[in-house]
Amino acid sequence: MRKRRRRFDRNGDPEDVPSVRLKLLCRTLREDATRLGSRVCFFKTPYMLREGAQADLARTIAVLPHLFYVDLPEGLYSDDPAYATLRLEVEARCPNLQKMTYRGGSERSLARLAHGRIWRNLQVLELIKINMDPNILRQVLGALRHLRALKVTESKTFTDDVFAYNEMLPPFPALQQLVLTKTPGITSVGLVEYLSWPEARMTLEDLSLVKTGVEIPFLHEVVIAATSLKSLAVQASVDGPFRSGSHTQRLTSGSLETLRFEISSDSNANAYSSAASTYYTYLASSILGGGLKNLRAVYVLDEDFADQLQGLPPPPLPRAPFAQGAGLRPQSSGSGMSMMSTSPRAGFHAPPPNAANSDLAPPRRPFAPSAPASNRFSSNNPFAGTGSLTHTLEVFAKRDEAMNWSFVKVSPDAALAPSSSRYSMVGGMRHDRPVSAYGLGADVASQGWNTPGARRSVMVGNGAGGFVAIPPHEPAGLRPAGEGLWPH
């Protein structure tokens, strides 16, 4: 009945719609558990619902024997005594779960996995603030024969000892995806020892290192050892410039396709320090050196990184608008290209009248041996003297994590094209929209790095404070010729 604005008889309190829907779903599944309950593989519930409707959640799970993934209350992951009955129900009724999370306080339940009696088919395992003996953790991981993805967050006991060879313990499983976040005990030595095992070296495809003990000058050892690596994510805060030595080499990989290289200056460092820029110089030299031949996308926290790949000088300092020659780049001696700029910040400047017959050659690259030395690439830099870009590369850059990604498509012949073709959002791309993966590795397959904020599409306003609706997906063959991504 429609509610009326009266002083009395307001039709009672409104009912909790999510709880009612869960009761109806539970009744439907329990009435025909053989035909309907056995077909359910994923069970997603809102946060407030699963936290307050434990009884209905347990009654529903009891008739879903083939579940691969289920949303459970947060207290169950940390062995809260209030959720002990629900945990026993899940262990008994859902033996085929493929993803499970353990939080701090659930070390005893995690150790039970080593006996191989519950959840033997786990494929994705997430450990949050787990502190337990590395030998026990090694036995747990060795018992999970189907494990393919592991995510460890904020663990001080997860160190290189977990990867160490031990005849009394099963080997560390060969993982396809490994995400390590805030694990200072993991260094390049432990990862190289793990990747020395041939099966692990050929299986690992996604590796994420967020604030770990792996130092950037030693990152090349891990990249070289992981011969099948396709996606690498590195995030670190540095307090000093890049320190190179006789052991330091450029990044080299024949399989790496996506690289997230997010290096920022430490909060305690000088606000005007350029320590992080030296790390991006090292990355640019690795790309221009030809060591990353299959690299197609790179994410950096440096807005000038695309200019480094094209060999452009750094942008000029801001000057007063009334100053003579404001907005023009200073001309360099011995170069005829100083009269034209392809940088997106300086725009296009027409050459002076006396330069009508000058050669329009691309700007010299500071990595080339014949190029004059600059402040960023001085003669003391061991990574200077590299070649030119050999393949097209997509660069996603931003200044800090609070900003949105800007997309730049850099190609070897981009210097010969107008600047608008280099620094523009590429429209009309035929990539499919991302599909949500419910539970199985969606948050450990480096998807936390490839957030929806780093997209090639453009948000189009509708004039009323919102955005134009997403067009329906149509096969490429049914789309009329000449029609772009957004229909008329």
Tab-separated table of C-alpha atoms in Angstrom:
chain	number	residue	atom	x	y	z
A	1	MET	CA	0.000	0.000	0.000
A	2	ARG	CA	1.144	3.495	-0.783
A	3	LYS	CA	2.424	5.398	2.215
A	4	ARG	CA	0.543	8.566	3.120
A	5	ARG	CA	1.911	11.519	5.046
A	6	ARG	CA	-0.314	11.195	8.106
A	7	ARG	CA	0.424	11.557	11.751
A	8	PHE	CA	-0.796	8.055	12.520
A	9	ASP	CA	-0.717	4.718	10.699
A	10	ARG	CA	2.431	5.013	8.612
A	11	ASN	CA	2.130	1.353	7.456
A	12	GLY	CA	4.688	0.232	10.040
A	13	ASP	CA	8.464	0.112	9.656
A	14	PRO	CA	9.783	-0.623	6.158
A	15	GLU	CA	11.093	-4.143	5.752
A	16	ASP	CA	14.727	-4.944	4.997
A	17	VAL	CA	14.585	-5.695	1.291
A	18	PRO	CA	17.998	-7.492	0.993
A	19	SER	CA	17.142	-9.793	3.903
A	20	VAL	CA	13.761	-10.645	2.387
A	21	ARG	CA	15.391	-11.402	-0.951
A	22	LEU	CA	17.892	-13.696	0.736
A	23	LYS	CA	15.065	-15.553	2.489
A	24	LEU	CA	13.224	-15.971	-0.810
A	25	LEU	CA	16.388	-17.214	-2.516
A	26	CYS	CA	17.048	-19.626	0.341
A	27	ARG	CA	13.499	-20.982	0.118
A	28	THR	CA	13.718	-21.417	-3.649
A	29	LEU	CA	17.036	-23.269	-3.507
A	30	ARG	CA	16.020	-25.523	-0.624
A	31	GLU	CA	12.747	-26.515	-2.283
A	32	ASP	CA	14.619	-27.840	-5.331
A	33	ALA	CA	18.177	-28.394	-4.123
A	34	THR	CA	18.877	-31.236	-6.554
A	35	ARG	CA	18.115	-29.257	-9.702
A	36	LEU	CA	18.874	-25.659	-8.685
A	37	GLY	CA	21.293	-25.853	-5.758
A	38	SER	CA	23.770	-28.072	-7.568
A	39	ARG	CA	24.075	-25.537	-10.419
A	40	VAL	CA	25.175	-22.569	-8.291
A	41	CYS	CA	28.935	-21.923	-8.500
A	42	PHE	CA	29.259	-18.298	-7.291
A	43	PHE	CA	27.349	-16.740	-4.410
A	44	LYS	CA	27.840	-12.972	-4.003
A	45	THR	CA	26.123	-11.020	-1.217
A	46	PRO	CA	26.308	-7.374	-0.075
A	47	TYR	CA	28.547	-6.549	2.853
A	48	MET	CA	25.844	-5.550	5.368
A	49	LEU	CA	23.716	-8.542	4.448
A	50	ARG	CA	26.364	-11.180	5.029
A	51	GLU	CA	27.394	-9.516	8.281
A	52	GLY	CA	23.883	-9.573	9.771
A	53	ALA	CA	22.135	-12.619	8.254
A	54	GLN	CA	24.347	-15.503	9.309
A	55	ALA	CA	21.497	-17.966	9.827
A	56	ASP	CA	19.974	-17.460	6.368
A	57	LEU	CA	23.436	-17.490	4.815
A	58	ALA	CA	24.242	-20.835	6.457
A	59	ARG	CA	20.888	-22.334	5.410
A	60	THR	CA	21.533	-21.263	1.824
A	61	ILE	CA	25.089	-22.571	1.698
A	62	ALA	CA	23.921	-25.931	3.045
A	63	VAL	CA	22.265	-26.757	-0.304
A	64	LEU	CA	25.062	-25.450	-2.550
A	65	PRO	CA	27.591	-28.310	-2.698
A	66	HIS	CA	29.395	-27.135	-5.859
A	67	LEU	CA	30.293	-23.598	-4.803
A	68	PHE	CA	33.573	-22.214	-6.164
A	69	TYR	CA	33.332	-18.843	-4.410
A	70	VAL	CA	31.167	-17.382	-1.640
A	71	ASP	CA	31.141	-14.063	0.197
A	72	LEU	CA	31.556	-14.609	3.934
A	73	PRO	CA	31.584	-12.269	6.970
A	74	GLU	CA	34.884	-10.629	7.869
A	75	GLY	CA	34.920	-12.268	11.298
A	76	LEU	CA	35.020	-15.733	9.750
A	77	TYR	CA	38.345	-14.955	8.054
A	78	SER	CA	39.926	-14.013	11.400
A	79	ASP	CA	38.528	-16.952	13.453
A	80	ASP	CA	36.038	-14.895	15.411
A	81	PRO	CA	34.279	-17.276	17.863
A	82	ALA	CA	30.926	-15.779	16.886
A	83	TYR	CA	31.321	-17.289	13.394
A	84	ALA	CA	32.552	-20.738	14.427
A	85	THR	CA	29.275	-22.450	13.504
A	86	LEU	CA	29.205	-20.804	10.078
A	87	ARG	CA	32.800	-21.854	9.429
A	88	LEU	CA	31.989	-25.500	10.235
A	89	GLU	CA	29.010	-25.303	7.868
A	90	VAL	CA	31.149	-23.955	5.043
A	91	GLU	CA	33.879	-26.546	5.603
A	92	ALA	CA	31.371	-29.393	5.584
A	93	ARG	CA	29.061	-28.258	2.770
A	94	CYS	CA	31.488	-26.505	0.365
A	95	PRO	CA	34.475	-28.801	-0.224
A	96	ASN	CA	35.164	-27.396	-3.713
A	97	LEU	CA	35.913	-23.801	-2.792
A	98	GLN	CA	38.656	-22.353	-4.971
A	99	LYS	CA	39.355	-19.099	-3.119
A	100	MET	CA	39.773	-18.385	0.588
A	101	THR	CA	41.107	-15.534	2.712
A	102	TYR	CA	42.861	-15.710	6.076
A	103	ARG	CA	43.392	-12.656	8.266
A	104	GLY	CA	45.470	-12.089	11.369
A	105	GLY	CA	44.287	-14.370	14.175
A	106	SER	CA	43.347	-17.297	11.932
A	107	GLU	CA	46.796	-18.920	11.917
A	108	ARG	CA	45.397	-22.053	13.567
A	109	SER	CA	42.757	-22.556	10.859
A	110	LEU	CA	45.354	-21.877	8.177
A	111	ALA	CA	47.631	-24.574	9.615
A	112	ARG	CA	44.784	-27.099	9.267
A	113	LEU	CA	45.122	-26.887	5.489
A	114	ALA	CA	48.422	-28.753	5.763
A	115	HIS	CA	46.535	-31.969	6.668
A	116	GLY	CA	44.713	-31.942	3.321
A	117	ARG	CA	41.231	-32.586	4.725
A	118	ILE	CA	39.449	-29.343	3.870
A	119	TRP	CA	39.447	-27.223	0.719
A	120	ARG	CA	41.988	-29.280	-1.160
A	121	ASN	CA	41.003	-27.605	-4.451
A	122	LEU	CA	41.954	-24.061	-3.466
A	123	GLN	CA	43.399	-22.130	-6.396
A	124	VAL	CA	43.529	-18.598	-4.954
A	125	LEU	CA	44.777	-17.896	-1.428
A	126	GLU	CA	44.951	-14.474	0.231
A	127	LEU	CA	46.870	-13.936	3.479
A	128	ILE	CA	46.422	-10.638	5.343
A	129	LYS	CA	48.554	-9.849	8.420
A	130	ILE	CA	49.359	-13.535	8.904
A	131	ASN	CA	52.337	-14.158	11.195
A	132	MET	CA	53.312	-17.801	11.462
A	133	ASP	CA	56.374	-19.993	11.211
A	134	PRO	CA	57.690	-20.075	7.618
A	135	ASN	CA	58.106	-23.867	7.839
A	136	ILE	CA	54.431	-24.352	8.751
A	137	LEU	CA	53.385	-21.988	5.987
A	138	ARG	CA	55.543	-23.957	3.577
A	139	GLN	CA	53.708	-27.167	4.544
A	140	VAL	CA	50.349	-25.456	4.041
A	141	LEU	CA	51.241	-24.197	0.577
A	142	GLY	CA	52.760	-27.539	-0.367
A	143	ALA	CA	49.511	-29.339	0.468
A	144	LEU	CA	47.499	-27.181	-1.957
A	145	ARG	CA	48.207	-28.996	-5.195
A	146	HIS	CA	45.992	-26.754	-7.341
A	147	LEU	CA	47.178	-23.397	-5.992
A	148	ARG	CA	47.904	-20.933	-8.804
A	149	ALA	CA	47.607	-17.485	-7.157
A	150	LEU	CA	48.913	-16.199	-3.825
A	151	LYS	CA	48.511	-12.748	-2.304
A	152	VAL	CA	50.344	-11.836	0.901
A	153	THR	CA	49.723	-8.481	2.616
A	154	GLU	CA	51.429	-6.943	5.664
A	155	SER	CA	53.372	-9.951	6.865
A	156	LYS	CA	56.736	-9.663	8.608
A	157	THR	CA	57.300	-13.418	8.862
A	158	PHE	CA	56.875	-14.009	5.131
A	159	THR	CA	60.577	-13.797	4.285
A	160	ASP	CA	63.078	-15.393	1.939
A	161	ASP	CA	63.060	-18.464	4.188
A	162	VAL	CA	59.733	-19.452	2.652
A	163	PHE	CA	61.444	-19.944	-0.727
A	164	ALA	CA	64.611	-21.589	0.642
A	165	TYR	CA	65.346	-25.160	-0.371
A	166	ASN	CA	64.719	-27.708	2.392
A	167	GLU	CA	64.711	-31.471	1.950
A	168	MET	CA	62.323	-31.895	4.883
A	169	LEU	CA	59.669	-29.581	3.416
A	170	PRO	CA	57.671	-29.679	0.180
A	171	PRO	CA	58.798	-27.185	-2.463
A	172	PHE	CA	57.128	-23.814	-2.740
A	173	PRO	CA	54.322	-24.287	-5.299
A	174	ALA	CA	54.762	-23.069	-8.856
A	175	LEU	CA	52.420	-20.084	-9.017
A	176	GLN	CA	50.970	-18.285	-11.981
A	177	GLN	CA	50.271	-15.089	-9.999
A	178	LEU	CA	52.195	-13.813	-6.987
A	179	VAL	CA	51.284	-10.538	-5.254
A	180	LEU	CA	53.419	-9.325	-2.342
A	181	THR	CA	52.366	-6.159	-0.501
A	182	LYS	CA	54.253	-4.690	2.470
A	183	THR	CA	56.463	-7.731	2.966
A	184	PRO	CA	59.889	-6.268	3.821
A	185	GLY	CA	61.385	-9.719	4.367
A	186	ILE	CA	61.212	-10.595	0.662
A	187	THR	CA	64.297	-9.627	-1.338
A	188	SER	CA	65.594	-10.321	-4.803
A	189	VAL	CA	67.754	-13.134	-3.421
A	190	GLY	CA	64.726	-15.142	-2.284
A	191	LEU	CA	62.800	-14.578	-5.520
A	192	VAL	CA	65.778	-15.590	-7.654
A	193	GLU	CA	66.179	-18.760	-5.596
A	194	TYR	CA	62.487	-19.530	-6.080
A	195	LEU	CA	62.709	-18.898	-9.831
A	196	SER	CA	65.752	-21.145	-10.124
A	197	TRP	CA	63.291	-24.036	-10.027
A	198	PRO	CA	62.422	-24.716	-13.722
A	199	GLU	CA	58.720	-25.355	-13.111
A	200	ALA	CA	58.301	-22.110	-11.169
A	201	ARG	CA	60.270	-20.170	-13.776
A	202	MET	CA	58.028	-21.381	-16.599
A	203	THR	CA	54.747	-20.892	-14.688
A	204	LEU	CA	54.992	-17.418	-13.129
A	205	GLU	CA	53.259	-14.833	-15.346
A	206	ASP	CA	52.102	-12.056	-12.994
A	207	LEU	CA	54.332	-10.625	-10.271
A	208	SER	CA	53.489	-7.661	-8.043
A	209	LEU	CA	55.987	-6.152	-5.591
A	210	VAL	CA	54.481	-3.366	-3.480
A	211	LYS	CA	56.755	-1.954	-0.785
A	212	THR	CA	58.829	-5.083	-0.421
A	213	GLY	CA	62.508	-5.580	0.309
A	214	VAL	CA	63.368	-5.883	-3.392
A	215	GLU	CA	65.618	-2.963	-4.320
A	216	ILE	CA	65.306	-1.465	-7.793
A	217	PRO	CA	69.034	-1.838	-8.676
A	218	PHE	CA	68.602	-5.603	-8.162
A	219	LEU	CA	65.243	-5.874	-9.923
A	220	HIS	CA	66.899	-6.972	-13.164
A	221	GLU	CA	67.948	-10.239	-11.477
A	222	VAL	CA	64.303	-11.148	-10.839
A	223	VAL	CA	63.203	-10.114	-14.332
A	224	ILE	CA	65.917	-12.182	-16.001
A	225	ALA	CA	65.089	-15.239	-13.869
A	226	ALA	CA	61.339	-15.077	-14.649
A	227	THR	CA	61.440	-16.180	-18.269
A	228	SER	CA	57.625	-16.396	-18.651
A	229	LEU	CA	56.740	-13.164	-16.879
A	230	LYS	CA	54.078	-11.120	-18.695
A	231	SER	CA	53.000	-8.559	-16.082
A	232	LEU	CA	55.241	-6.898	-13.502
A	233	ALA	CA	54.174	-4.292	-10.942
A	234	VAL	CA	56.690	-2.473	-8.760
A	235	GLN	CA	55.809	0.229	-6.250
A	236	ALA	CA	58.354	1.752	-3.887
A	237	SER	CA	59.286	4.969	-2.092
A	238	VAL	CA	62.905	6.060	-2.384
A	239	ASP	CA	64.881	8.558	-0.344
A	240	GLY	CA	67.910	8.859	-2.623
A	241	PRO	CA	68.929	8.711	-6.285
A	242	PHE	CA	69.461	5.513	-8.218
A	243	ARG	CA	72.724	3.904	-7.132
A	244	SER	CA	74.360	2.003	-9.929
A	245	GLY	CA	77.417	-0.180	-9.705
A	246	SER	CA	79.280	-2.934	-11.466
A	247	HIS	CA	76.466	-5.372	-10.686
A	248	THR	CA	73.725	-3.147	-12.097
A	249	GLN	CA	72.257	-4.043	-15.477
A	250	ARG	CA	69.336	-2.838	-17.543
A	251	LEU	CA	65.978	-4.604	-17.331
A	252	THR	CA	65.917	-7.418	-19.881
A	253	SER	CA	62.965	-9.676	-20.614
A	254	GLY	CA	61.708	-11.343	-23.760
A	255	SER	CA	58.211	-12.050	-22.401
A	256	LEU	CA	57.233	-8.959	-20.348
A	257	GLU	CA	54.219	-7.160	-21.835
A	258	THR	CA	52.925	-4.851	-19.068
A	259	LEU	CA	55.079	-2.976	-16.569
A	260	ARG	CA	53.853	-0.847	-13.663
A	261	PHE	CA	56.869	1.107	-12.457
A	262	GLU	CA	55.568	3.462	-9.778
A	263	ILE	CA	58.491	5.005	-7.927
A	264	SER	CA	57.886	8.028	-5.697
A	265	SER	CA	60.034	10.049	-3.342
A	266	ASP	CA	59.832	9.255	0.341
A	267	SER	CA	57.746	11.568	2.494
A	268	ASN	CA	60.800	12.360	4.618
A	269	ALA	CA	62.841	13.371	1.578
A	270	ASN	CA	63.229	16.917	0.332
A	271	ALA	CA	60.103	18.173	-1.421
A	272	TYR	CA	62.252	19.462	-4.305
A	273	SER	CA	64.314	16.275	-4.564
A	274	SER	CA	64.485	14.622	-7.985
A	275	ALA	CA	65.570	11.222	-6.691
A	276	ALA	CA	62.616	9.439	-8.300
A	277	SER	CA	63.473	10.842	-11.744
A	278	THR	CA	66.756	8.920	-11.783
A	279	TYR	CA	64.825	5.662	-11.535
A	280	TYR	CA	62.697	6.617	-14.537
A	281	THR	CA	65.905	7.436	-16.409
A	282	TYR	CA	67.018	3.891	-15.666
A	283	LEU	CA	63.691	2.537	-16.948
A	284	ALA	CA	63.859	4.646	-20.117
A	285	SER	CA	67.375	3.442	-20.822
A	286	SER	CA	66.219	-0.178	-20.408
A	287	ILE	CA	63.404	0.348	-22.922
A	288	LEU	CA	65.555	2.236	-25.416
A	289	GLY	CA	68.303	-0.331	-25.000
A	290	GLY	CA	66.074	-2.978	-26.597
A	291	GLY	CA	65.949	-5.278	-23.598
A	292	LEU	CA	62.132	-5.199	-23.319
A	293	LYS	CA	61.162	-6.138	-26.853
A	294	ASN	CA	57.626	-7.345	-26.079
A	295	LEU	CA	56.716	-4.512	-23.704
A	296	ARG	CA	53.511	-2.840	-24.889
A	297	ALA	CA	52.193	-0.865	-21.873
A	298	VAL	CA	53.984	0.946	-19.056
A	299	TYR	CA	52.527	2.801	-16.045
A	300	VAL	CA	54.713	5.451	-14.394
A	301	LEU	CA	54.404	8.309	-11.916
A	302	ASP	CA	56.286	10.698	-14.170
A	303	GLU	CA	54.533	13.026	-16.603
A	304	ASP	CA	57.731	13.556	-18.638
A	305	PHE	CA	58.450	9.880	-19.210
A	306	ALA	CA	57.110	9.912	-22.777
A	307	ASP	CA	59.515	12.731	-23.615
A	308	GLN	CA	62.413	10.646	-22.370
A	309	LEU	CA	61.459	7.850	-24.739
A	310	GLN	CA	61.338	10.298	-27.651
A	311	GLY	CA	64.553	12.020	-26.691
A	312	LEU	CA	62.982	15.442	-26.071
A	313	PRO	CA	64.629	17.853	-23.632
A	314	PRO	CA	62.837	18.673	-20.382
A	315	PRO	CA	60.141	21.374	-20.536
A	316	PRO	CA	61.357	24.950	-20.018
A	317	LEU	CA	60.815	26.740	-16.755
A	318	PRO	CA	57.717	28.987	-16.643
A	319	ARG	CA	58.421	32.559	-17.663
A	320	ALA	CA	56.499	35.792	-17.543
A	321	PRO	CA	54.109	36.214	-20.524
A	322	PHE	CA	55.622	39.602	-21.390
A	323	ALA	CA	59.181	38.256	-21.475
A	324	GLN	CA	60.840	38.147	-24.863
A	325	GLY	CA	60.588	34.745	-26.502
A	326	ALA	CA	58.290	33.331	-23.828
A	327	GLY	CA	56.943	29.887	-24.654
A	328	LEU	CA	59.777	29.006	-27.081
A	329	ARG	CA	62.394	26.410	-26.262
A	330	PRO	CA	66.002	27.621	-26.248
A	331	GLN	CA	67.833	26.693	-29.425
A	332	SER	CA	70.654	24.215	-29.096
A	333	SER	CA	73.859	24.650	-31.043
A	334	GLY	CA	74.335	22.398	-34.041
A	335	SER	CA	70.691	21.315	-34.285
A	336	GLY	CA	68.217	22.610	-36.822
A	337	MET	CA	65.233	21.164	-34.999
A	338	SER	CA	65.344	23.626	-32.115
A	339	MET	CA	62.930	25.866	-34.051
A	340	MET	CA	60.072	23.373	-33.857
A	341	SER	CA	58.729	21.616	-30.766
A	342	THR	CA	56.579	18.516	-30.648
A	343	SER	CA	56.085	18.558	-26.889
A	344	PRO	CA	52.458	18.711	-25.733
A	345	ARG	CA	53.338	21.375	-23.211
A	346	ALA	CA	55.011	23.777	-25.614
A	347	GLY	CA	52.651	23.230	-28.522
A	348	PHE	CA	53.626	23.921	-32.151
A	349	HIS	CA	55.739	26.951	-32.945
A	350	ALA	CA	56.288	28.131	-36.487
A	351	PRO	CA	59.896	28.500	-37.589
A	352	PRO	CA	61.300	31.957	-38.167
A	353	PRO	CA	61.265	33.383	-41.708
A	354	ASN	CA	64.946	32.731	-42.303
A	355	ALA	CA	64.544	29.029	-41.625
A	356	ALA	CA	62.436	28.134	-44.625
A	357	ASN	CA	65.028	25.767	-46.042
A	358	SER	CA	66.023	24.118	-42.780
A	359	ASP	CA	65.795	20.339	-42.561
A	360	LEU	CA	62.859	19.068	-40.524
A	361	ALA	CA	64.736	16.222	-38.911
A	362	PRO	CA	63.485	14.652	-35.671
A	363	PRO	CA	65.064	15.957	-32.486
A	364	ARG	CA	68.185	14.199	-31.402
A	365	ARG	CA	67.808	11.746	-28.574
A	366	PRO	CA	69.852	12.331	-25.454
A	367	PHE	CA	70.552	8.582	-25.312
A	368	ALA	CA	72.354	8.630	-28.663
A	369	PRO	CA	76.134	8.734	-28.467
A	370	SER	CA	76.330	11.774	-30.745
A	371	ALA	CA	73.777	13.786	-28.778
A	372	PRO	CA	75.031	16.552	-26.496
A	373	ALA	CA	74.960	15.685	-22.823
A	374	SER	CA	72.185	17.121	-20.661
A	375	ASN	CA	71.603	17.349	-16.949
A	376	ARG	CA	69.375	14.273	-16.893
A	377	PHE	CA	71.688	12.096	-18.969
A	378	SER	CA	75.161	13.189	-18.021
A	379	SER	CA	78.342	11.415	-18.953
A	380	ASN	CA	78.381	9.880	-15.458
A	381	ASN	CA	75.185	7.979	-16.182
A	382	PRO	CA	76.127	4.363	-17.008
A	383	PHE	CA	72.817	3.888	-18.824
A	384	ALA	CA	73.344	6.674	-21.353
A	385	GLY	CA	74.260	5.898	-24.935
A	386	THR	CA	71.271	3.685	-25.774
A	387	GLY	CA	69.505	3.525	-29.100
A	388	SER	CA	66.027	4.576	-30.150
A	389	LEU	CA	62.573	3.172	-29.510
A	390	THR	CA	62.026	0.014	-31.525
A	391	HIS	CA	58.289	-0.614	-31.122
A	392	THR	CA	55.047	1.167	-30.273
A	393	LEU	CA	54.493	1.631	-26.568
A	394	GLU	CA	51.471	2.784	-24.563
A	395	VAL	CA	52.466	5.037	-21.671
A	396	PHE	CA	50.061	5.724	-18.793
A	397	ALA	CA	51.465	8.523	-16.652
A	398	LYS	CA	50.395	10.730	-13.778
A	399	ARG	CA	52.071	12.866	-11.165
A	400	ASP	CA	50.809	11.110	-8.035
A	401	GLU	CA	48.312	8.445	-7.050
A	402	ALA	CA	45.494	10.955	-6.482
A	403	MET	CA	45.428	12.000	-10.143
A	404	ASN	CA	43.949	10.257	-13.159
A	405	TRP	CA	46.036	8.424	-15.714
A	406	SER	CA	46.897	10.204	-18.955
A	407	PHE	CA	47.355	7.987	-21.975
A	408	VAL	CA	50.126	8.552	-24.523
A	409	LYS	CA	50.863	6.279	-27.463
A	410	VAL	CA	54.530	6.531	-28.391
A	411	SER	CA	55.846	4.993	-31.598
A	412	PRO	CA	59.309	5.006	-33.193
A	413	ASP	CA	58.170	7.370	-35.974
A	414	ALA	CA	56.122	9.627	-33.669
A	415	ALA	CA	58.702	12.400	-33.887
A	416	LEU	CA	57.949	12.798	-37.586
A	417	ALA	CA	54.219	13.218	-37.000
A	418	PRO	CA	52.366	16.220	-35.570
A	419	SER	CA	52.275	16.451	-31.810
A	420	SER	CA	48.517	15.910	-31.689
A	421	SER	CA	48.919	12.357	-32.957
A	422	ARG	CA	51.258	11.522	-30.118
A	423	TYR	CA	49.485	13.091	-27.194
A	424	SER	CA	45.852	12.275	-27.693
A	425	MET	CA	43.395	9.736	-26.408
A	426	VAL	CA	43.179	7.113	-29.111
A	427	GLY	CA	39.515	6.805	-30.054
A	428	GLY	CA	37.769	4.004	-31.860
A	429	MET	CA	39.730	1.208	-30.242
A	430	ARG	CA	38.079	-2.170	-30.583
A	431	HIS	CA	39.037	-3.513	-27.151
A	432	ASP	CA	36.243	-5.206	-25.257
A	433	ARG	CA	35.101	-3.724	-21.996
A	434	PRO	CA	36.524	-5.427	-18.886
A	435	VAL	CA	34.402	-8.230	-17.507
A	436	SER	CA	34.077	-8.663	-13.760
A	437	ALA	CA	35.578	-11.905	-12.468
A	438	TYR	CA	33.699	-12.834	-9.333
A	439	GLY	CA	36.185	-14.034	-6.801
A	440	LEU	CA	38.631	-16.216	-8.678
A	441	GLY	CA	41.762	-14.141	-8.832
A	442	ALA	CA	40.113	-10.823	-9.684
A	443	ASP	CA	42.076	-9.037	-6.973
A	444	VAL	CA	45.306	-11.009	-7.192
A	445	ALA	CA	45.859	-11.149	-10.952
A	446	SER	CA	47.369	-7.671	-10.840
A	447	GLN	CA	43.885	-6.268	-11.298
A	448	GLY	CA	44.427	-4.034	-8.336
A	449	TRP	CA	46.943	-2.185	-10.471
A	450	ASN	CA	44.892	-2.123	-13.656
A	451	THR	CA	42.071	-0.144	-12.108
A	452	PRO	CA	39.249	1.321	-14.206
A	453	GLY	CA	40.931	4.714	-13.820
A	454	ALA	CA	43.597	3.693	-16.333
A	455	ARG	CA	41.416	3.370	-19.416
A	456	ARG	CA	41.591	4.530	-22.988
A	457	SER	CA	37.925	5.506	-23.230
A	458	VAL	CA	36.694	9.079	-22.798
A	459	MET	CA	33.910	10.190	-20.433
A	460	VAL	CA	31.412	12.255	-22.413
A	461	GLY	CA	29.153	14.640	-20.501
A	462	ASN	CA	25.422	14.818	-21.176
A	463	GLY	CA	25.042	18.509	-20.292
A	464	ALA	CA	23.121	17.817	-17.075
A	465	GLY	CA	25.979	16.969	-14.744
A	466	GLY	CA	26.152	13.302	-15.709
A	467	PHE	CA	27.699	11.244	-18.474
A	468	VAL	CA	26.475	9.684	-21.705
A	469	ALA	CA	25.274	6.102	-21.273
A	470	ILE	CA	27.520	3.285	-22.439
A	471	PRO	CA	26.436	2.069	-25.899
A	472	PRO	CA	25.326	-1.562	-26.181
A	473	HIS	CA	28.000	-4.012	-27.223
A	474	GLU	CA	27.780	-4.915	-30.899
A	475	PRO	CA	29.994	-7.295	-32.854
A	476	ALA	CA	32.524	-5.575	-35.058
A	477	GLY	CA	30.983	-7.101	-38.187
A	478	LEU	CA	27.522	-5.606	-37.507
A	479	ARG	CA	28.775	-2.069	-36.940
A	480	PRO	CA	28.249	0.254	-39.928
A	481	ALA	CA	31.347	1.343	-41.775
A	482	GLY	CA	32.781	4.661	-40.683
A	483	GLU	CA	31.025	4.642	-37.302
A	484	GLY	CA	33.267	5.211	-34.301
A	485	LEU	CA	33.081	3.907	-30.774
A	486	TRP	CA	30.196	6.191	-29.806
A	487	PRO	CA	27.104	5.989	-32.090
A	488	HIS	CA	25.300	9.129	-33.234
